[in-house]
Short mmCIF file of C-alpha atoms in Angstrom, two decimals:
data_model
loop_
_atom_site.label_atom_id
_atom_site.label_comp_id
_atom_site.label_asym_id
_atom_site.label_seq_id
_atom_site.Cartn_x
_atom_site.Cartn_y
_atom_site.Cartn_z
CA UNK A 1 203.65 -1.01 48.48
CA UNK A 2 202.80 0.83 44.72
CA UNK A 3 199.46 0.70 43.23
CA UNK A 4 199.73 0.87 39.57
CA UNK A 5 197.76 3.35 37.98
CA UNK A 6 194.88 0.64 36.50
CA UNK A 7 194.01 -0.86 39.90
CA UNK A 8 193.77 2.67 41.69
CA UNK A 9 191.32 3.66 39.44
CA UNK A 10 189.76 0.15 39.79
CA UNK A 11 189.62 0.89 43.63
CA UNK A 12 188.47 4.41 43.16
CA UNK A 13 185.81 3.00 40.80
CA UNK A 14 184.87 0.30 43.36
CA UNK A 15 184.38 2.60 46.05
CA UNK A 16 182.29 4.96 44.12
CA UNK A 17 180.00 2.46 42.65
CA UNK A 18 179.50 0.54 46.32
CA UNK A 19 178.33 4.10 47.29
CA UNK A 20 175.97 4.52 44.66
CA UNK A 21 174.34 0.87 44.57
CA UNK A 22 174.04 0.78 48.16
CA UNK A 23 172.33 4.52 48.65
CA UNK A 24 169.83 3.32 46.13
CA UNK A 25 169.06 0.01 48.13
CA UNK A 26 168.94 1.76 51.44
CA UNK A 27 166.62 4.15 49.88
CA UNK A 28 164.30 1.42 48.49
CA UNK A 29 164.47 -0.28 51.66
CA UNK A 30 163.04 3.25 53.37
CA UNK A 31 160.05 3.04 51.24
CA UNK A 32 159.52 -0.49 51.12
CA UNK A 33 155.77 -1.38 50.80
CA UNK A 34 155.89 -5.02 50.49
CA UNK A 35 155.60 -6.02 54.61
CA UNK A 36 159.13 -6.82 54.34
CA UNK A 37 161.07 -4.43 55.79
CA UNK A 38 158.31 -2.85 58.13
CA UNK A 39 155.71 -4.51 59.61
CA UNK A 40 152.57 -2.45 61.15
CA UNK A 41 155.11 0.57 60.18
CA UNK A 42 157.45 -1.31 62.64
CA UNK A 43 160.99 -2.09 61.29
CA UNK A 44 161.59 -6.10 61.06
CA UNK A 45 164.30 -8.00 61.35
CA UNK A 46 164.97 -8.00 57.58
CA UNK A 47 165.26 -3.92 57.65
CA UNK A 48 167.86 -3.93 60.35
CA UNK A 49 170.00 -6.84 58.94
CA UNK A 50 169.65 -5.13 55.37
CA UNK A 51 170.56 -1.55 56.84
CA UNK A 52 173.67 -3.69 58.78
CA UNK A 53 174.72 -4.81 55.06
CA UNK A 54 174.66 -1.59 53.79
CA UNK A 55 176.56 0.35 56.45
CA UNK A 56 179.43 -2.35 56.08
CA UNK A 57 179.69 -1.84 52.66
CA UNK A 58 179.61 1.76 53.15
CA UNK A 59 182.29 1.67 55.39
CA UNK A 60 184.26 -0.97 52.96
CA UNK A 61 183.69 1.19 49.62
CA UNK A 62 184.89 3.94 51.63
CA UNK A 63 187.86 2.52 52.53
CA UNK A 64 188.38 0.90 49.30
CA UNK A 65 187.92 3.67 47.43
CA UNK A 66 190.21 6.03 49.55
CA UNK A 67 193.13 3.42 48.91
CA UNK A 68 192.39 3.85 45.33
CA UNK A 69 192.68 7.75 45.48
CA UNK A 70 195.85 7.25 47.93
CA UNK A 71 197.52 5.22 44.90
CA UNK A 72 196.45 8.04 42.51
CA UNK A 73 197.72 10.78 44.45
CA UNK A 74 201.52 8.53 44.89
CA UNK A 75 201.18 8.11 41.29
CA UNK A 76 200.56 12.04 40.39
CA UNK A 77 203.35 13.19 43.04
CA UNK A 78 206.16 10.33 41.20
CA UNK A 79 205.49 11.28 38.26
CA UNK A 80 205.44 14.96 39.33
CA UNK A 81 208.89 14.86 40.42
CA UNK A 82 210.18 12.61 37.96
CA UNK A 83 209.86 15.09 34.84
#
């Protein structure tokens, strides 16, 4: 199968961005001061099933994303050898 060109760099983009959004919630969820996440500076149940969510979609943006940059990469060698 042959990615086209937009929806590799929609992959690509998807990846990248899960990274980003998701470092920044794990990070808020590190410092959280609301009782929430720790309780008595014990983790709850709430920080590990939030930290769960967030290494899926790590693993998921990763994979995502590397799909994307596998289409990009078929896309440069084609047109590579094409001209």
């Amino acid at each position: 199968m042959k990615l086209s060109r937009p929806v590799s760099w929609f992959l690509l983009a998807f990846g990248v961005w899960s990274w980003v959004i998701w470092i920044t919630f794990v990070k808020n969820l590190a410092e959280d001061s609301s009782g929430l996440a720790f309780e008595n500076g014990n983790p709850t149940a709430y920080f590990f099933v939030h930290l769960t969510l967030a290494v899926v979609s790590f693993v998921w943006g990763t994979v995502i994303g590397g799909l994307g940059l596998r289409g990009l990469r078929a896309l440069s060698r084609t047109s590579r050898t094409t001209s």
